Coordinates of C-alpha atoms and ligand atoms in Angstrom, one line a residue:
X1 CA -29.4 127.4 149.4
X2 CA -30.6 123.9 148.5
X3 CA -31.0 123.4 144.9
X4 CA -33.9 121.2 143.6
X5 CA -32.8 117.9 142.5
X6 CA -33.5 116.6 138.8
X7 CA -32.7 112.8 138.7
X8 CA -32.5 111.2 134.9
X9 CA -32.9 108.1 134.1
X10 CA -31.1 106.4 131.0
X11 CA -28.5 109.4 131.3
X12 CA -26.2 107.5 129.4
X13 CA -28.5 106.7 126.5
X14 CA -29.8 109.1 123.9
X15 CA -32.6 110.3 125.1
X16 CA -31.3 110.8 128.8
X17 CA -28.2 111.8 127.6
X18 CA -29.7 114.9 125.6
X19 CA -31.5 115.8 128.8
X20 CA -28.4 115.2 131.1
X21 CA -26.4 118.0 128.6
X22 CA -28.9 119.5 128.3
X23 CA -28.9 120.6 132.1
X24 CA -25.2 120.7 132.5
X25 CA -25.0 123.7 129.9
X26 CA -28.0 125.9 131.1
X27 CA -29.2 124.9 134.3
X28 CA -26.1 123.2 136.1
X29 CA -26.2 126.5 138.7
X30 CA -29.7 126.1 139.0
X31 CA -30.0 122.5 139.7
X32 CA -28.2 119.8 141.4
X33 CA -28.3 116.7 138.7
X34 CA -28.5 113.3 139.5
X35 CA -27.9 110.7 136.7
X36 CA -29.6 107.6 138.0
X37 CA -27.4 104.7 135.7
X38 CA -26.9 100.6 136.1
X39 CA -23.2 101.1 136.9
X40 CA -22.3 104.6 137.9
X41 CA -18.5 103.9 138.0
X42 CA -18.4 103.7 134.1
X43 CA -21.1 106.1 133.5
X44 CA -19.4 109.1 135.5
X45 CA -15.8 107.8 133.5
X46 CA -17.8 108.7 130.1
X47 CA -19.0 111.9 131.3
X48 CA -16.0 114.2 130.3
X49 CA -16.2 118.2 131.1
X50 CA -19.6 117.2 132.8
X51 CA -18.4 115.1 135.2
X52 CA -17.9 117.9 138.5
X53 CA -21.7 119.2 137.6
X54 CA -23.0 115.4 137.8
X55 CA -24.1 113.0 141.1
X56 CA -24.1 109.5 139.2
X57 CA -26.2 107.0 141.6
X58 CA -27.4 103.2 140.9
X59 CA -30.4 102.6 139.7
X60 CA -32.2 100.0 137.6
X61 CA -35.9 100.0 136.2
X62 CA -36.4 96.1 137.2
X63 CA -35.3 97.0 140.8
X64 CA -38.5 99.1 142.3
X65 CA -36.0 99.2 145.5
X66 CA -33.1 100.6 143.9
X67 CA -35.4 103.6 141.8
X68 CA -37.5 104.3 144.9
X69 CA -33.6 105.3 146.7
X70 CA -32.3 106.9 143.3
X71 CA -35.8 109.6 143.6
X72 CA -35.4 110.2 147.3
X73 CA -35.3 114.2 147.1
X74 CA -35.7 114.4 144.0
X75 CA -38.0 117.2 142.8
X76 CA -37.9 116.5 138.8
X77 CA -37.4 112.9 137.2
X78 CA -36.8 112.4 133.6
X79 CA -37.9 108.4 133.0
X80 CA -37.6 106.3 130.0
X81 CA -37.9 102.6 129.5
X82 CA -36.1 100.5 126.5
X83 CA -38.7 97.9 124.4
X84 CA -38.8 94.4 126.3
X85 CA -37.1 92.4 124.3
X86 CA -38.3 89.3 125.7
X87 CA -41.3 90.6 124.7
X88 CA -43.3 89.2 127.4
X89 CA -44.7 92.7 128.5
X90 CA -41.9 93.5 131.3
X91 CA -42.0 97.3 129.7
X92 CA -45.3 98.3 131.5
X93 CA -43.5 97.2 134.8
X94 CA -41.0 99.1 134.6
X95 CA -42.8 102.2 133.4
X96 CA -45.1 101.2 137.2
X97 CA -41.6 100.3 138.6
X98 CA -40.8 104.1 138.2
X99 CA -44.4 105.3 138.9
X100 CA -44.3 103.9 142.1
X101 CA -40.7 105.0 143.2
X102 CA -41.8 108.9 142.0
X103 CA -45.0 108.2 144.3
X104 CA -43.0 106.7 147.4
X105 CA -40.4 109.9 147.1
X106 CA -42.9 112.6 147.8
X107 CA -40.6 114.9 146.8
X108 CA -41.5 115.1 143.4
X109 CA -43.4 117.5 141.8
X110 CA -42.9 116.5 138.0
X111 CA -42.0 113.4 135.9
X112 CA -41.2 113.7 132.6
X113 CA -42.0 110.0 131.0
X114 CA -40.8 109.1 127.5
X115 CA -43.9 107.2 126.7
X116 CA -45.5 106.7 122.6
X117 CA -49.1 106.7 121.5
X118 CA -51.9 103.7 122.6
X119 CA -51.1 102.3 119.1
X120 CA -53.2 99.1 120.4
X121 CA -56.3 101.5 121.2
X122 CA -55.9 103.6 118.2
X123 CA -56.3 100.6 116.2
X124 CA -59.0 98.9 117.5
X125 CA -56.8 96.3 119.2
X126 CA -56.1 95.2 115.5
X127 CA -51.8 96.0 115.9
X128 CA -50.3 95.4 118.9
X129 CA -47.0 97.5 118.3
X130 CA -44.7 96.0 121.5
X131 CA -42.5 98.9 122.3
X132 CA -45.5 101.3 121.9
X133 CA -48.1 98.9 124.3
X134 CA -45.6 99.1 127.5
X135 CA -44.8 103.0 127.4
X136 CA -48.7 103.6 127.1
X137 CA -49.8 100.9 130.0
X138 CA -47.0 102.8 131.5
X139 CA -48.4 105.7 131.0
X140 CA -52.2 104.7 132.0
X141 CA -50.7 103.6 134.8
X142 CA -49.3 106.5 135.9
X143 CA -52.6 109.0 135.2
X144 CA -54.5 106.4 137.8
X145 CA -52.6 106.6 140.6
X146 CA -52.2 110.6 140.6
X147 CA -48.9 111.1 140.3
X148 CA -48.0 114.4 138.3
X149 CA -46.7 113.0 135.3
X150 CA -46.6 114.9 132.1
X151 CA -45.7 112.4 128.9
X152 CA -43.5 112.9 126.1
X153 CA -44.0 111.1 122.6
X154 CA -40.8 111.3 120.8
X155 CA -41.4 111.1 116.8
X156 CA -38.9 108.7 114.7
X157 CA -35.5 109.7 115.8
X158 CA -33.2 111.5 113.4
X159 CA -30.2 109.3 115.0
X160 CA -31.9 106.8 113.1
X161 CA -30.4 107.5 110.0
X162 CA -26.7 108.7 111.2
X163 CA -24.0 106.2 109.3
X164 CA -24.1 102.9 110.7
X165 CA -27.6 102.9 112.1
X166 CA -29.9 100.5 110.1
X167 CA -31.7 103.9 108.7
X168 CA -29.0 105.2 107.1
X169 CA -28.9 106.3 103.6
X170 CA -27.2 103.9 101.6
X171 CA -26.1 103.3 97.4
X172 CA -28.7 102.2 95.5
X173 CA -26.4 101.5 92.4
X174 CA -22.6 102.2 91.2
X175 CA -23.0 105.2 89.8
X176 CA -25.7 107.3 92.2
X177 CA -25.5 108.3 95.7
X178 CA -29.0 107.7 96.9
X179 CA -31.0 107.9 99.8
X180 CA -33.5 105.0 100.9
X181 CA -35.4 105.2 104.1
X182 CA -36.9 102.0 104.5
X183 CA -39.2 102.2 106.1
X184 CA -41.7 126.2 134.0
X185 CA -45.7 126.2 135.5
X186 CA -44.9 122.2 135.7
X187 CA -48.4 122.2 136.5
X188 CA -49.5 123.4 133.2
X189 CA -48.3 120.1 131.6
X190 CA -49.4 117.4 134.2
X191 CA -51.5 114.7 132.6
X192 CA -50.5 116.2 128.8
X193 CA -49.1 113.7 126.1
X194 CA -46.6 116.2 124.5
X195 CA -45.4 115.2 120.6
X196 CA -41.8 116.1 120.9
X197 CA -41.0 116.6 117.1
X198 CA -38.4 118.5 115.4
X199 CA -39.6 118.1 111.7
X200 CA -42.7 116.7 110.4
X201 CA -42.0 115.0 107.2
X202 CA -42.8 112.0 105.3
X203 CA -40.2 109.8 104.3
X204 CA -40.2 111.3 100.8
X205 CA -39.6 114.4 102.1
X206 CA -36.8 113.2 104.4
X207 CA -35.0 111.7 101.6
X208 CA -35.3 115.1 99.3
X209 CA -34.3 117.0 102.1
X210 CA -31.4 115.0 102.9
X211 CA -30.4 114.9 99.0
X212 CA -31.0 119.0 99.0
X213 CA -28.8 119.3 101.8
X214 CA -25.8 116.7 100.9
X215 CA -26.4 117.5 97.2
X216 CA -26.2 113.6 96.5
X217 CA -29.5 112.6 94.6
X218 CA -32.3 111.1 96.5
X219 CA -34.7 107.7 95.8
X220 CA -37.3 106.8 97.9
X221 CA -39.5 103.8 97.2
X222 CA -41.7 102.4 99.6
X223 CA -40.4 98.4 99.9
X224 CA -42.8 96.0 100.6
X225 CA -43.6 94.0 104.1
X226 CA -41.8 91.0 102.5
X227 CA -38.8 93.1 101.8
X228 CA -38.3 94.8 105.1
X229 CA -38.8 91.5 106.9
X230 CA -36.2 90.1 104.5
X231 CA -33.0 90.2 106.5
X232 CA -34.1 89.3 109.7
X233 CA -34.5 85.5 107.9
X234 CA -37.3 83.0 107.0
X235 CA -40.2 83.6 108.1
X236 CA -39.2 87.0 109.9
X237 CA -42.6 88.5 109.5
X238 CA -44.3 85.7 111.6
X239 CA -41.2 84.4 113.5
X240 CA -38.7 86.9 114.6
X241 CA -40.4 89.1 117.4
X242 CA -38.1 91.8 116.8
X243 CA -39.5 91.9 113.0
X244 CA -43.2 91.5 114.0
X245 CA -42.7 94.7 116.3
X246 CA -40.5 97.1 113.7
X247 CA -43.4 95.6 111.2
X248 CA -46.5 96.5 113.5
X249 CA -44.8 99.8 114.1
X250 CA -44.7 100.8 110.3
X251 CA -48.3 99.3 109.6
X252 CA -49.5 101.6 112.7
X253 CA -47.8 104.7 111.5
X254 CA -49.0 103.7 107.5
X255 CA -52.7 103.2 108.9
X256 CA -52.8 106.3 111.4
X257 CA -50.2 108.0 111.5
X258 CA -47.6 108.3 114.5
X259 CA -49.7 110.7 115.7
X260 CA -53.0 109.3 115.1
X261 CA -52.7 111.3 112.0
X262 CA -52.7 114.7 113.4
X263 CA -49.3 117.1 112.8
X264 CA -48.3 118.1 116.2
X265 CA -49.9 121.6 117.0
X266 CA -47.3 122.7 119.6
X267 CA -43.5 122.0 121.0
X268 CA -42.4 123.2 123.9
X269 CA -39.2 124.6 122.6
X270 CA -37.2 125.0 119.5
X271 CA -35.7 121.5 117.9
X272 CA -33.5 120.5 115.5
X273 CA -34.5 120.8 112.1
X274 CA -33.6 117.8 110.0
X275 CA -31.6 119.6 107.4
X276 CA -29.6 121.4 111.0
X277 CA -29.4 117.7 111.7
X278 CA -27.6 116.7 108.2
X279 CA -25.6 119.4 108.2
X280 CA -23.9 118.3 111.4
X281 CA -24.1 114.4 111.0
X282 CA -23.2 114.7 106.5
X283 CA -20.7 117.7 107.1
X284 CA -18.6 116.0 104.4
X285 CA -20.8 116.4 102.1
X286 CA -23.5 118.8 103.4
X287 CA -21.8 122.1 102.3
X288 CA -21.6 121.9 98.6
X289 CA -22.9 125.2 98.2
X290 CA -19.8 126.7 100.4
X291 CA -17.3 125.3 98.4
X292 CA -19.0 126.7 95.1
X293 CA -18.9 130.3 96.1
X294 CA -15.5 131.2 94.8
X295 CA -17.5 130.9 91.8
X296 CA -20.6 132.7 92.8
X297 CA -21.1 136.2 90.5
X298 CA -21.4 139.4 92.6
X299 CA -25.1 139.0 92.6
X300 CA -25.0 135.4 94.4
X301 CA -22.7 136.5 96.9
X302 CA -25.1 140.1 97.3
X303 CA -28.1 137.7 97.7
X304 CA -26.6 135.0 99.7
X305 CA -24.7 137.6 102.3
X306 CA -28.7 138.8 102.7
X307 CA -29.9 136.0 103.7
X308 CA -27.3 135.3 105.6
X309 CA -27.9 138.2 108.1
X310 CA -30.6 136.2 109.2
X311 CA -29.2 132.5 108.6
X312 CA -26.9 132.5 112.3
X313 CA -25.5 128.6 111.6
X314 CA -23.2 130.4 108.8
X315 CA -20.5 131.9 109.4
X316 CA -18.9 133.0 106.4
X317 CA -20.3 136.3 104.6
X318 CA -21.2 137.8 107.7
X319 CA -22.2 141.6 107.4
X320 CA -23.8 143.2 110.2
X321 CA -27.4 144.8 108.8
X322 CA -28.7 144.9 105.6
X323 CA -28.5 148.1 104.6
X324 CA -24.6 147.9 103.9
X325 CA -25.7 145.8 101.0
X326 CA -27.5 147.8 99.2
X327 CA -26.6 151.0 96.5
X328 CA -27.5 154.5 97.7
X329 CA -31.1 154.3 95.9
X330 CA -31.5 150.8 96.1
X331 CA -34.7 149.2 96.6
X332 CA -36.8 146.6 98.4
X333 CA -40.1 145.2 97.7
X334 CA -42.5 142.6 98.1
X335 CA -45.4 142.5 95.7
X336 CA -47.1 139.5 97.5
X337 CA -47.4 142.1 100.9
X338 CA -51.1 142.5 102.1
X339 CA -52.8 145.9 102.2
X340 CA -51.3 148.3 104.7
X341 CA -47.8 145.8 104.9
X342 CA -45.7 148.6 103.4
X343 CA -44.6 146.8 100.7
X344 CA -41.7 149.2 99.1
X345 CA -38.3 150.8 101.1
X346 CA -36.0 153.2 98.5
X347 CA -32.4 154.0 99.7
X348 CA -30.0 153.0 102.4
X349 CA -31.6 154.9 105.0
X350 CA -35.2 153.6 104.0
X351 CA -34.2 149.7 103.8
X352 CA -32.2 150.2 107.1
X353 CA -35.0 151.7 109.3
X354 CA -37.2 148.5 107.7
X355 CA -34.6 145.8 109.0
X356 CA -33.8 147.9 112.3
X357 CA -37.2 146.0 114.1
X358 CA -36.4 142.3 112.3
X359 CA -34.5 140.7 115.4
X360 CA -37.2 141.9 117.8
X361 CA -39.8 140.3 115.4
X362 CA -38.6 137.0 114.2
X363 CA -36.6 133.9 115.8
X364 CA -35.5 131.9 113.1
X365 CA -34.4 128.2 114.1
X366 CA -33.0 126.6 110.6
X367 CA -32.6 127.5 107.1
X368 CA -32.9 124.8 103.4
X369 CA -29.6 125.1 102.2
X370 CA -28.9 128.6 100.0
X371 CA -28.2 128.0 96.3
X372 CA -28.2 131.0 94.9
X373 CA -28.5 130.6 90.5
X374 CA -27.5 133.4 88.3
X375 CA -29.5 135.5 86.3
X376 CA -27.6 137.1 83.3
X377 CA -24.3 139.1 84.4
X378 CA -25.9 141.0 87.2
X379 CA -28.7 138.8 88.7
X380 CA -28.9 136.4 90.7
X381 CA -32.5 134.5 92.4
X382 CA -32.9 132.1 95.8
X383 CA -35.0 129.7 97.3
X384 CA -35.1 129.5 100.8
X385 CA -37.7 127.8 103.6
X386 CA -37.2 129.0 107.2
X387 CA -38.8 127.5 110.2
X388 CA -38.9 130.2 113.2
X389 CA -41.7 131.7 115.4
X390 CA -43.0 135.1 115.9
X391 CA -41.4 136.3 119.2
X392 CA -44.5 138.7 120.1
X393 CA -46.8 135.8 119.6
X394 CA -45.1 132.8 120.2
X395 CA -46.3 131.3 116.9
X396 CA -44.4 129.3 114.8
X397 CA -43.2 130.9 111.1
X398 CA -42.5 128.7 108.8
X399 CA -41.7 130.7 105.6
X400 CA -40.7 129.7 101.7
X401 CA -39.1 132.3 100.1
X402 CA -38.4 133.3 96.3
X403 CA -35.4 136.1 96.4
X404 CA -34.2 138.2 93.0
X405 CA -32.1 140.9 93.2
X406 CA -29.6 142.8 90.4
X407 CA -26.5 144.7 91.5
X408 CA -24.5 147.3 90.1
X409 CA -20.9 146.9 88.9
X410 CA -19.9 147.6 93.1
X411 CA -21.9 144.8 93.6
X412 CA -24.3 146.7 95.6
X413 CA -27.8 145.6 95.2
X414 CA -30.2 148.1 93.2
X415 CA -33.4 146.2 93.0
X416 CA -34.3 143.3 95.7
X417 CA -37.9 141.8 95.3
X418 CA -39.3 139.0 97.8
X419 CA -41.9 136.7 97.2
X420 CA -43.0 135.0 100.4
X421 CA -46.4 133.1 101.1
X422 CA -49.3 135.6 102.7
X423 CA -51.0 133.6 104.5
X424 CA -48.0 132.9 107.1
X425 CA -48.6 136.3 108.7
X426 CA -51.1 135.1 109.9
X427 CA -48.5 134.4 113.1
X428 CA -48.4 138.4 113.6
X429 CA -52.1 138.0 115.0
X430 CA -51.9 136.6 119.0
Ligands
NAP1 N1 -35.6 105.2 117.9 C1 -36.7 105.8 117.7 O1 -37.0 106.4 116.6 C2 -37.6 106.0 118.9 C3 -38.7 106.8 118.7 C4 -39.6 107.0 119.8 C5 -39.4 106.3 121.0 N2 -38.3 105.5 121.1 C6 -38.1 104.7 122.3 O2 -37.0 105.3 123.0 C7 -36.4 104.3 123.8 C8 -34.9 104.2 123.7 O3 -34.4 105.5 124.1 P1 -32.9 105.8 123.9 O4 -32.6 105.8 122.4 O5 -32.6 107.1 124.6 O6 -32.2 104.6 124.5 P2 -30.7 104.1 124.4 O7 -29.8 105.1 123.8 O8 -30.7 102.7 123.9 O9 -30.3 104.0 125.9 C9 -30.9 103.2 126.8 C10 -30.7 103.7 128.2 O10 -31.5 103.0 129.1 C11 -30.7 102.6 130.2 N3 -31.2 101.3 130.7 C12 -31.3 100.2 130.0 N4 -31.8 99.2 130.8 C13 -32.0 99.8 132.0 C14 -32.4 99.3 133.3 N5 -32.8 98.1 133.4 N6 -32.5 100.2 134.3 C15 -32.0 101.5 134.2 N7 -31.6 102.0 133.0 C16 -31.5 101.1 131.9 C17 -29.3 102.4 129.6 O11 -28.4 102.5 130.6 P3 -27.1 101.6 130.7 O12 -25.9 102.5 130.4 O13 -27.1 101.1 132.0 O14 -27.2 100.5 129.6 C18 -29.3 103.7 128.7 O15 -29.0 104.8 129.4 C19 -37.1 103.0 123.4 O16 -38.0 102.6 124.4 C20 -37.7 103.3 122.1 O17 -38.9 102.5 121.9 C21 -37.4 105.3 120.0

């Protein structure tokens, strides 16, 4: 049997990249994947354990020749462009170099284009926003001459801020750590402009995340244009192309938000979180809570082993169902319940018939970081945020939490009570 072909463009860059491993671990016997690269020689020799599932072929978004011979057969293309940094509007060709070459192929019955928001439109023609104009020419191109394009709008990138990019969190004096950010129906989709987030958060609320997560403490001032445009040199704000774009970019997402102001209502599938994301990039010093729990009373570790049931990106204090943490007549309750949510489980047996329909219920993507605090000798409270969805709905459920639970001298919970926001269950209802 002939597989269908998926070609991907900029498979050695981040964005192709993810969608190249992507495939390789979960469709590679489903699919026969074609990177389309500049120089496939050196791309295949950096593709390590993918390299047997992978057909590298040349191809260049300035060559409408060598793309149109990349697609031939192809029934899925994943396209991205890079910013013209001669910035003298080459992006929008390239975005009709690839729109032409998925036309010519025939074959294909979806692109996937990396393109941004019409920041020019949005504002009135009052920004222009380079690397946001070509992707959205691009894309205007590509609704009027039919082809079945569905468009993706990454948000800011998380890889932004990893060590060494110019978005990473840096010292703001000697003696504090601190964090500044400056600044498959394929049918279903055609002709949609998809925001493909995994957090929606201000920059505030990146930098208190990051600090909650690293435990280093955060500062996040908003710097002024003059400031940002001073180390790309005199006159950057005027003179340096590169400046005037990063600086039309902020004053677009400041006036309307990268989204014209609207949180995306939707993804397509689960993302990273951007506390999952510190974790992984920080790990140094993302798991202060792990190395504190040799000193954690019984009633942290009860409390943090519950949460952990449902918490799958930690490993340690595994325990298989609830129940086992609880004493004989324990109990469970959560006072915030609505009428008819039964609100009150006493005993083993009672708590363990409550959690026995949980995984059939909830998907839960990330977890904040747990820090459980002691209350006297035998208490202990958390406070938790989850983001997840409602399997039998499909909605997502994004939950804070407020945990307390005592223990006895077993360490075997007697009393647990859960405060959690109401109005989230409103993702039981389809
Ligand atoms: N950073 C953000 O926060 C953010 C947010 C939203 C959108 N974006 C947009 O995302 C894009 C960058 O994506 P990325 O980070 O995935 O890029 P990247 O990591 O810089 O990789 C660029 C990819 O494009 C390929 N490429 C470059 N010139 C090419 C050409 N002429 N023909 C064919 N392939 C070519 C490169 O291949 P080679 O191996 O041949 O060099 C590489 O695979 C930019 O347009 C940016 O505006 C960025």
């Amino acid at each position: 049997m002939t597989l269908p072909t998926i070609a991907i463009l900029g498979a050695t860059g981040q964005q192709g990249r993810a969608v190249l491993d992507h495939f390789c671990a979960h469709h590679g016997e489903a699919y026969t994947i074609r990177a389309v690269v500049r120089d496939p020689t050196a791309a295949a020799a950096k593709t390590g354990s993918n390299a047997s599932k992978v057909q590298y072929v040349c191809g260049n978004y300035t060559d409408a020749a060598s793309l149109r011979t990349a697609f031939d057969g192809a029934e899925y293309v994943f396209a991205m462009t890079s910013p013209d940094m001669s910035f003298t509007g080459l992006e929008e060709q390239w975005g009709r170099n690839i729109a032409d070459a998925v036309r010519n192929a025939n074959s294909v019955r979806l692109l996937v284009f990396s393109s941004a928001p019409d920041a020019t439109a949005i504002s009135g023609g009052t920004l222009e926003c380079a690397n946001f104009a070509g992707k959205a020419a691009a894309q205007r191109y590509m609704v009027e001459i039919g082809i079945p394009a569905v468009f993706v709008w990454p948000g800011f990138f998380m890889q932004n801020h990893v060590p060494g990019k110019p978005g990473q969190p840096r010292r703001v004096n000697e003696k504090q750590s601190a964090v500044v950010f400056d600044t498959l129906n394929p049918a279903k989709y055609i002709g949609a402009s998809i925001p493909l987030v995994g957090d929606w958060l201000t920059f505030p609320e990146l930098a208190t995340r990051w600090a909650r997560t690293t435990g280093v403490p955060p500062t996040s001032r908003r710097i002024t244009e003059d400031e940002f445009a001073a180390p790309f040199g005199p006159d950057a704000a005027t003179a340096n192309p590169v400046c005037k774009m990063l600086l039309e970019m902020y004053r677009f997402v400041n006036q309307y938000g990268y989204y014209k102001g609207n949180a995306p209502e939707s993804l397509l599938a689960p993302t990273t979180s951007w506390e999952t994301f510190v974790r992984r990039h920080w790990p140094a010093v993302a798991s202060p809570a792990a190395s504190l729990e040799s000193t954690w009373t019984p009633a942290q570790t009860a409390i943090a082993r519950y949460f952990r049931i449902f918490d799958k990106t930690q490993a340690s204090l595994t325990v298989s169902e609830p129940s086992e943490l609880f004493a004989p007549n324990g109990i469970v309750s959560f006072p915030f319940a609505p009428e008819g949510y039964a609100n009150k489980h006493v005993g083993t047996q009672a708590i363990k018939a409550y959690y026995s329909t949980w995984n059939s219920i909830f998907q839960f993507y990330s977890w904040t970081p747990l820090v459980p605090r002691a209350i006297g000798d035998n208490g202990a409270i958390v406070e938790i945020e989850c983001r997840g969805s409602i399997k039998t709905t499909g909605k997502a459920y994004d939950q804070k939490y407020v945990g307390v639970a005592q223990v006895d001298d077993a360490g075997k919970i007697t009393q647990y009570t859960e405060y959690w926001d109401v109005s989230k269950l409103s993702a039981f209802t389809p």
